[in-house]
Amino acid sequence: MKAVQVYLSPSAGKKLIGDALSGREDILLAAKEHTLAVVMGSTNTYFASALARRLGLPFEEKGFYRGLLLPKSVKPSAPRQRYDFILRKGELLPEKSIFDIAPSLGAEDLILKGGNAVQLSSRDVGILIQSPEGGTMIPILSAAVGRRTRLIHPVGVEKRVDLPIPMLCALLNQESPSGLRMLQGPGLGYTELDAFRDLFGLDAELVAAGGVCGYEGGCLFRLEGEDDAVERLLLRREEEGETPAFEI
C-alpha cells in the first residue's frame, strides 16, 4: 500500500469527475442501449466531452451551460448553447433538451445534472433555482421521482457545505422578494472522492483547500491504495499536465 498527496484545481476536479463517469459501465450501457441525458453545466461539459470522444460523437464544449456564478467582468467568448447532450441507443439526438425528452424517460434511462452544494457525508446535493418555473429540475423530478429514472449529480468538493441540504433549502426558500432558491436533487452526488476510486481504485480524503492565481477553490487530497494504482495516477497527471481553467 502507498499514500500520496494530490492537489486539484477546480477545473482539474471537474475533468477528473468527467473522465471517471465516462468510463463507468452503467453509464455506457445507458448511452448505447437506452437514453442518457446530460444537462448543460460546467462539470457536465467535461463529462460530455470525455464521453463523446469515447463514442466518436461530436460535442462543442463552449457555451454548454445554463446558469453560472461568475464575475460581472467576465464576458462569454461564445454564445450559450440551447440544447442538452442527449444520446439514445448510441445516437445523438440533435436540438433536444431535458424538457423535450423527460416525458419519455424510464427506469433504464439515466440523467446527469450538476449541483451547487454538496454535503460530503450524505452525498446530498442542492441545486440553485433562479427560474420562477423551477428550471430543468421540474422535468428531471417528473422522470426521477415519477418514473424512477436514474439520476447522478456530478459536483466538485469545492461546493461542499456544512449544514444538511434540506436545512439550506429551508433557509433559501423562505419568503423573500429576491435571491436564489434551492431544491434538493433526488440523486446522489458524485465528487472527486468517487472519481479517484472509480478511475484508480484509490481511497481519497479531502485534507486541505485553497490557493491563489487560479487555485482558489482547489483542494488537496490524500490518496491511498496499491502501489501500481498510485503509479498510474501519477503517470496520468504527468502526461496530462495542468488542466486549463474553465472557459465560457
Short mmCIF file of C-alpha atoms in Angstrom, two decimals:
data_model
loop_
_atom_site.label_atom_id
_atom_site.label_comp_id
_atom_site.label_asym_id
_atom_site.label_seq_id
_atom_site.Cartn_x
_atom_site.Cartn_y
_atom_site.Cartn_z
CA MET A 1 0.00 0.00 0.00
CA LYS A 2 1.13 3.52 -0.76
CA ALA A 3 -0.11 7.02 0.06
CA VAL A 4 0.34 10.22 -1.92
CA GLN A 5 -0.97 13.78 -1.84
CA VAL A 6 -2.50 15.38 -4.94
CA TYR A 7 -3.75 18.94 -5.40
CA LEU A 8 -6.54 19.60 -7.91
CA SER A 9 -7.72 22.97 -9.17
CA PRO A 10 -11.49 23.27 -9.63
CA SER A 11 -11.16 22.65 -13.38
CA ALA A 12 -8.92 19.63 -12.80
CA GLY A 13 -11.51 18.28 -10.37
CA LYS A 14 -14.26 18.69 -12.95
CA LYS A 15 -12.16 16.90 -15.57
CA LEU A 16 -11.40 14.04 -13.18
CA ILE A 17 -15.11 13.61 -12.48
CA GLY A 18 -15.93 13.69 -16.19
CA ASP A 19 -13.24 11.17 -17.09
CA ALA A 20 -14.33 8.77 -14.35
CA LEU A 21 -18.02 8.91 -15.19
CA SER A 22 -17.40 8.48 -18.93
CA GLY A 23 -15.83 5.08 -18.29
CA ARG A 24 -18.49 3.64 -15.99
CA GLU A 25 -20.21 0.58 -17.40
CA ASP A 26 -23.69 1.60 -16.26
CA ILE A 27 -23.36 4.97 -17.97
CA LEU A 28 -22.01 3.47 -21.19
CA LEU A 29 -24.89 0.97 -21.15
CA ALA A 30 -27.43 3.78 -20.82
CA ALA A 31 -25.76 5.71 -23.64
CA LYS A 32 -25.59 2.74 -26.00
CA GLU A 33 -28.80 0.84 -25.27
CA HIS A 34 -31.17 3.29 -23.58
CA THR A 35 -31.32 7.09 -23.16
CA LEU A 36 -28.67 9.23 -21.50
CA ALA A 37 -29.44 12.89 -20.81
CA VAL A 38 -26.55 15.19 -19.92
CA VAL A 39 -27.93 18.52 -18.74
CA MET A 40 -25.85 21.58 -19.59
CA GLY A 41 -23.39 22.70 -16.91
CA SER A 42 -19.70 23.27 -16.28
CA THR A 43 -18.86 19.87 -14.77
CA ASN A 44 -21.07 18.12 -17.31
CA THR A 45 -19.08 19.87 -20.05
CA TYR A 46 -16.08 17.75 -19.10
CA PHE A 47 -18.18 14.59 -18.84
CA ALA A 48 -19.96 15.10 -22.17
CA SER A 49 -16.64 15.87 -23.88
CA ALA A 50 -15.00 12.72 -22.50
CA LEU A 51 -17.99 10.54 -23.38
CA ALA A 52 -18.26 11.99 -26.88
CA ARG A 53 -14.58 11.20 -27.53
CA ARG A 54 -15.07 7.67 -26.25
CA LEU A 55 -18.10 7.09 -28.50
CA GLY A 56 -16.81 9.01 -31.53
CA LEU A 57 -19.55 11.64 -31.38
CA PRO A 58 -19.36 15.41 -31.93
CA PHE A 59 -19.54 17.77 -28.98
CA GLU A 60 -18.94 21.51 -28.66
CA GLU A 61 -17.61 22.48 -25.23
CA LYS A 62 -18.01 26.24 -25.46
CA GLY A 63 -21.33 27.57 -24.19
CA PHE A 64 -22.57 24.28 -22.70
CA TYR A 65 -24.19 25.83 -19.64
CA ARG A 66 -27.41 27.45 -18.44
CA GLY A 67 -26.57 29.42 -15.32
CA LEU A 68 -23.13 30.12 -13.88
CA LEU A 69 -21.81 32.02 -10.89
CA LEU A 70 -19.05 34.24 -12.30
CA PRO A 71 -17.62 37.78 -12.06
CA LYS A 72 -19.56 40.52 -13.82
CA SER A 73 -16.39 41.45 -15.70
CA VAL A 74 -16.25 38.08 -17.48
CA LYS A 75 -17.81 38.08 -20.94
CA PRO A 76 -18.69 34.87 -22.81
CA SER A 77 -16.43 34.04 -25.74
CA ALA A 78 -19.19 32.04 -27.46
CA PRO A 79 -23.00 32.07 -27.46
CA ARG A 80 -24.67 29.92 -24.83
CA GLN A 81 -25.92 26.65 -26.27
CA ARG A 82 -29.63 25.88 -26.31
CA TYR A 83 -29.70 22.10 -26.13
CA ASP A 84 -28.52 19.39 -23.77
CA PHE A 85 -26.38 16.39 -24.79
CA ILE A 86 -28.90 13.60 -25.33
CA LEU A 87 -27.99 10.10 -26.50
CA ARG A 88 -30.48 7.41 -27.40
CA LYS A 89 -29.15 3.95 -28.25
CA GLY A 90 -25.77 5.39 -29.14
CA GLU A 91 -27.12 8.11 -31.40
CA LEU A 92 -27.01 11.83 -30.65
CA LEU A 93 -30.45 13.45 -30.61
CA PRO A 94 -29.87 16.90 -32.13
CA GLU A 95 -31.61 20.02 -30.87
CA LYS A 96 -33.19 18.32 -27.86
CA SER A 97 -33.24 19.36 -24.21
CA ILE A 98 -34.29 17.68 -20.99
CA PHE A 99 -37.64 19.43 -21.38
CA ASP A 100 -38.22 17.59 -24.67
CA ILE A 101 -37.24 14.08 -23.65
CA ALA A 102 -38.09 13.84 -19.93
CA PRO A 103 -41.65 12.53 -20.54
CA SER A 104 -40.23 9.52 -22.41
CA LEU A 105 -37.63 8.53 -19.80
CA GLY A 106 -37.98 5.40 -17.71
CA ALA A 107 -36.15 3.30 -15.14
CA GLU A 108 -33.43 2.09 -17.53
CA ASP A 109 -32.50 5.61 -18.60
CA LEU A 110 -30.09 7.98 -16.89
CA ILE A 111 -29.84 11.73 -16.26
CA LEU A 112 -26.72 13.64 -15.24
CA LYS A 113 -27.42 17.02 -13.67
CA GLY A 114 -24.83 19.11 -11.82
CA GLY A 115 -25.31 20.82 -8.48
CA ASN A 116 -24.37 23.89 -6.48
CA ALA A 117 -23.96 22.43 -2.99
CA VAL A 118 -22.96 19.01 -1.70
CA GLN A 119 -22.78 17.58 1.80
CA LEU A 120 -19.97 15.06 1.54
CA SER A 121 -21.09 12.77 4.37
CA SER A 122 -24.57 12.19 2.96
CA ARG A 123 -23.79 12.88 -0.73
CA ASP A 124 -26.96 15.01 -0.78
CA VAL A 125 -26.90 17.75 -3.42
CA GLY A 126 -28.63 21.12 -3.63
CA ILE A 127 -29.44 22.88 -6.90
CA LEU A 128 -29.91 26.63 -7.00
CA ILE A 129 -33.14 27.72 -8.69
CA GLN A 130 -33.43 31.05 -10.48
CA SER A 131 -36.33 30.45 -12.85
CA PRO A 132 -39.80 31.12 -11.38
CA GLU A 133 -40.89 27.94 -13.18
CA GLY A 134 -38.27 25.83 -11.41
CA GLY A 135 -35.86 25.36 -14.32
CA THR A 136 -34.58 22.00 -15.51
CA MET A 137 -35.27 20.35 -12.16
CA ILE A 138 -39.00 20.22 -12.85
CA PRO A 139 -38.82 17.79 -15.80
CA ILE A 140 -35.99 15.95 -14.04
CA LEU A 141 -38.16 15.44 -10.95
CA SER A 142 -41.02 14.15 -13.07
CA ALA A 143 -38.74 11.48 -14.52
CA ALA A 144 -36.65 10.62 -11.45
CA VAL A 145 -39.46 10.61 -8.90
CA GLY A 146 -42.39 9.75 -11.13
CA ARG A 147 -40.80 7.04 -13.28
CA ARG A 148 -37.64 6.10 -11.34
CA THR A 149 -35.22 7.37 -13.97
CA ARG A 150 -31.74 7.14 -12.50
CA LEU A 151 -30.08 10.45 -11.62
CA ILE A 152 -26.45 11.33 -10.86
CA HIS A 153 -25.28 14.76 -9.71
CA PRO A 154 -21.64 15.36 -10.76
CA VAL A 155 -20.36 18.04 -8.36
CA GLY A 156 -16.91 19.04 -7.14
CA VAL A 157 -15.90 19.06 -3.49
CA GLU A 158 -15.28 22.81 -3.83
CA LYS A 159 -19.07 23.07 -3.42
CA ARG A 160 -19.11 21.28 -0.07
CA VAL A 161 -21.33 22.71 2.67
CA ASP A 162 -21.67 22.02 6.39
CA LEU A 163 -25.41 22.18 7.01
CA PRO A 164 -27.72 19.43 5.72
CA ILE A 165 -29.10 20.22 2.27
CA PRO A 166 -32.76 20.18 3.45
CA MET A 167 -31.86 22.85 6.01
CA LEU A 168 -30.21 25.01 3.33
CA CYS A 169 -33.30 24.60 1.15
CA ALA A 170 -35.48 25.79 4.02
CA LEU A 171 -33.26 28.84 4.54
CA LEU A 172 -33.22 29.88 0.89
CA ASN A 173 -36.86 29.12 0.17
CA GLN A 174 -38.30 31.33 2.90
CA GLU A 175 -40.49 34.18 1.74
CA SER A 176 -38.23 36.83 0.25
CA PRO A 177 -38.60 39.33 -2.57
CA SER A 178 -35.30 38.39 -4.19
CA GLY A 179 -32.50 35.85 -4.28
CA LEU A 180 -31.98 32.31 -5.46
CA ARG A 181 -33.93 29.33 -4.17
CA MET A 182 -32.66 25.79 -3.66
CA LEU A 183 -34.03 22.33 -4.36
CA GLN A 184 -32.55 19.07 -3.12
CA GLY A 185 -31.79 16.74 -6.00
CA PRO A 186 -33.27 13.23 -5.74
CA GLY A 187 -29.98 11.69 -6.93
CA LEU A 188 -26.65 11.27 -5.14
CA GLY A 189 -23.63 13.48 -5.59
CA TYR A 190 -20.58 12.21 -7.46
CA THR A 191 -17.38 14.01 -6.45
CA GLU A 192 -13.63 13.70 -6.92
CA LEU A 193 -13.67 11.29 -3.96
CA ASP A 194 -15.77 8.89 -6.03
CA ALA A 195 -13.77 9.56 -9.19
CA PHE A 196 -10.43 8.61 -7.60
CA ARG A 197 -11.97 5.31 -6.52
CA ASP A 198 -13.57 4.51 -9.89
CA LEU A 199 -10.60 5.56 -12.05
CA PHE A 200 -7.71 4.29 -9.96
CA GLY A 201 -9.09 2.21 -7.10
CA LEU A 202 -7.75 4.71 -4.56
CA ASP A 203 -9.28 5.76 -1.25
CA ALA A 204 -9.40 9.57 -1.13
CA GLU A 205 -9.69 12.03 1.73
CA LEU A 206 -10.05 15.79 1.40
CA VAL A 207 -7.36 17.21 3.71
CA ALA A 208 -6.97 20.90 2.80
CA ALA A 209 -8.20 23.53 0.36
CA GLY A 210 -7.50 26.94 -1.11
CA GLY A 211 -4.88 28.71 -3.17
CA VAL A 212 -4.23 31.74 -5.36
CA CYS A 213 -3.66 32.60 -9.04
CA GLY A 214 -6.29 30.21 -10.35
CA TYR A 215 -6.10 27.73 -7.49
CA GLU A 216 -8.85 29.44 -5.49
CA GLY A 217 -11.29 26.69 -4.63
CA GLY A 218 -8.73 23.99 -5.29
CA CYS A 219 -8.37 21.04 -2.93
CA LEU A 220 -5.62 18.81 -1.55
CA PHE A 221 -6.39 15.09 -1.39
CA ARG A 222 -4.65 12.26 0.40
CA LEU A 223 -4.87 9.11 -1.69
CA GLU A 224 -4.07 5.58 -0.58
CA GLY A 225 -4.06 2.31 -2.45
CA GLU A 226 -1.99 -0.32 -4.18
CA ASP A 227 1.42 0.81 -5.42
CA ASP A 228 0.55 0.28 -9.09
CA ALA A 229 -2.67 2.30 -8.72
CA VAL A 230 -0.76 5.24 -7.26
CA GLU A 231 1.81 5.00 -10.05
CA ARG A 232 -0.95 5.01 -12.69
CA LEU A 233 -2.39 8.16 -11.15
CA LEU A 234 0.96 9.96 -11.03
CA LEU A 235 1.82 8.92 -14.59
CA ARG A 236 -1.52 10.15 -15.88
CA ARG A 237 -1.10 13.50 -14.14
CA GLU A 238 2.38 13.87 -15.61
CA GLU A 239 1.14 13.08 -19.12
CA GLU A 240 -1.89 15.39 -18.94
CA GLY A 241 -0.17 18.34 -17.28
CA GLU A 242 -2.07 21.34 -15.91
CA THR A 243 -5.80 21.50 -16.65
CA PRO A 244 -6.74 24.92 -18.10
CA ALA A 245 -9.34 26.97 -16.26
CA PHE A 246 -12.93 26.55 -17.42
CA GLU A 247 -13.83 29.00 -20.20
CA ILE A 248 -17.27 30.16 -21.28
#
